[in-house]
Amino acid sequence: MITFEDVVKVYPGGSTAVDHLSLELPTGKLTALVGPSGCGKTTSLRMINRMVTPTSGRILIDGEDVAGRDEAALRRGIGYVIQHAGLFPHRTVLDNVATVPVLLGKTRREARAAAQELLERVGLSADFAKRYPAQLSGGQQQRVGVARALAADPPIMLMDEPFSAVDPVVREQLHREFLRLQEDLGKTIALVTHDIDEAIKLGDRVAVFRQGGRLAQVGTPRELLAAPSDDFVAEFVGRDRGLRGLSFDSAAGLPVRPVDGLLLDDAGRPLGWPGDDGPRDTGGTFTKDDSLRVVADLAIRSPVGIAVRVGPDGAADGLVSHHDLADYLAGRRS
Amino acid sequence: MDACRVNLSYLLDPAHWEIGAAYSIPTLILAHLGYTVLALLIGTVVALPVGLYIGHTGRGSFLAINAGNAGRSLPTLGLLMLLVTLLGLGLLPVLIALTVLVVPPILTSTYAGMRSLDRRVVDAARGMGMRSWQVLTRVELPMALPVLMGGFRSAALQVVATATVAAAVGLSGLGRLLIDGLAVNDYSRVLAGAIVVAVLAVLVDLSLALVQRWIVSPGLKGTD
């Protein structure tokens, strides 16, 4: 666990970057630090690995004050990922990934062998190993950046806007891969972002900062969307928070009505809704594992206003209309 | 003065190319290269650490910039004469004068190379737990090498051309052909000296270009 105890950072010149921050980042969870620019989120992150020294207050890792640790040794035990990846342009991808293990005393050969495995783990094939960073796309560089941070298998990772330099399509893909990776690894992660959607999507917990370096609210994404503590947080999380909040509710408990009127193939899989010019596309289907947001989206996009649920075999096993969903949400509220 | 007598006869005379003979062209080239290499070596030992320190810490950058400008404006021959009157004849005044010539380009280019680095990469290196000297030797220096080598090559070119002044104070080197040729009105000898100095300068630069190719990471070439 990473603990901020009443941490203050005032820069020479008098500007307050972080104002009496007390915050806990639980072990094995991803805590997203989010807020507008100049809110102290990056400064807070950089105080964890002593890249920035607090003016007052303490930062503890599992109860131990980081100020008492040797700087370099502390940092080698903490993965560090930054925007644009910050890869060493003069080293190959493989040697970039091998950096920290070599610093920790592994032979170059051992470190490279381990680095090769890690590259595959972050979705880069073996032939990337010998390339130089300038030969990679932004998304590939960012993957290498993550692999480099993971190389010494640190329990903690600090990530400063790790996905903001890539285009939305690649970002989406990196998010998915990253969540899958984190599910396996269970690192304690502090992730800085200015993008509330990213924070909500990736964070187990989200800490919202406001200008002047003050913590506005901390909680699970769901809590944040459901009950923002004040107008600032409400505005920051956005006007469509009601709809976005649905992404945390499983469709498993949603009652469905029997399949009726839908065109099916021999195996019971949906072909579409009857129309004058043949079947009309259902716009997709959902399963019990999907969120209510998916169901709402399907119901809105469906030509007949009905979302189709399928079972594990792909066969349609239930229907949900707008009205069903609205009734379900209304019933849940009371 | 008989301008018609200026020809390649001195340069092409095999007697002047006898290896090991005193005053033969190979002997003079060797001495010339000796002054050049010594001056570059001393200049590098002086300028490189200072440039790296200033670039790494950002402290004293005025020194890098002003020393560069001041050094460039000093006339080497005048400086050499001054040093000879102070220190007497010998190798020392020559080496000092040539070192003063090479320090500014090396210092300035080292500093410029260090300052042109992507600071995010340096930040990443620190954040990953490199100590200050590891950041310097493993990240900053290799990344600054292309710019640094540019400065070193220009220093080498200048010193190859200027090392001819050694002959003005009685030492050896290709300047002997120029000064002695002028003294005895043997303009073919002067021409030979000029040609050999020019060819030597080109060859030195070419070999340094090869060294640069060898020591600069291929990863830094695509972006330049």
CSV table of C-alpha atoms in Angstrom, one decimal, chain A residues 46 51 70 72 75-76 80 82 84 86-91 99-100 103 132 134 148, chain B residues 120-121 123-131 134 138-139 142-143 217-220 223:
chain,number,residue,atom,x,y,z
A,46,ARG,CA,6.6,11.7,-8.9
A,51,MET,CA,11.7,12.3,-8.4
A,70,ASP,CA,18.2,5.1,-1.3
A,72,ALA,CA,18.2,4.6,-7.0
A,75,ARG,CA,13.3,3.5,-8.1
A,76,ARG,CA,14.6,0.2,-9.4
A,80,TYR,CA,8.0,3.8,-14.3
A,82,ILE,CA,5.8,8.0,-19.0
A,84,HIS,CA,5.7,9.1,-25.2
A,86,GLY,CA,10.7,7.9,-23.1
A,87,LEU,CA,12.5,5.0,-24.6
A,88,PHE,CA,16.3,5.2,-25.0
A,89,PRO,CA,16.7,5.9,-28.8
A,90,HIS,CA,20.3,4.5,-28.9
A,91,ARG,CA,19.3,1.1,-27.5
A,99,THR,CA,17.5,-1.9,-18.5
A,100,VAL,CA,16.4,-2.3,-14.9
A,103,LEU,CA,21.0,-2.2,-13.2
A,132,TYR,CA,15.3,0.8,-32.4
A,134,ALA,CA,12.6,5.3,-33.9
A,148,ARG,CA,10.4,-2.0,-19.7
B,120,ARG,CA,11.9,13.0,-21.1
B,121,VAL,CA,14.3,10.2,-21.9
B,123,ASP,CA,13.7,11.7,-16.8
B,124,ALA,CA,12.8,8.1,-17.7
B,125,ALA,CA,16.4,7.0,-17.0
B,126,ARG,CA,16.4,8.6,-13.6
B,127,GLY,CA,13.0,7.3,-12.8
B,128,MET,CA,14.1,3.8,-13.6
B,129,GLY,CA,16.8,4.0,-11.0
B,130,MET,CA,20.0,5.0,-12.8
B,131,ARG,CA,22.4,6.9,-10.7
B,134,GLN,CA,24.9,6.0,-15.0
B,138,ARG,CA,24.6,5.2,-20.4
B,139,VAL,CA,22.1,7.7,-21.7
B,142,PRO,CA,25.6,8.1,-26.2
B,143,MET,CA,22.7,10.2,-27.2
B,217,SER,CA,24.2,3.8,-32.3
B,218,PRO,CA,22.2,3.0,-35.4
B,219,GLY,CA,19.1,4.0,-33.5
B,220,LEU,CA,20.2,7.6,-33.5
B,223,THR,CA,16.1,10.6,-36.7
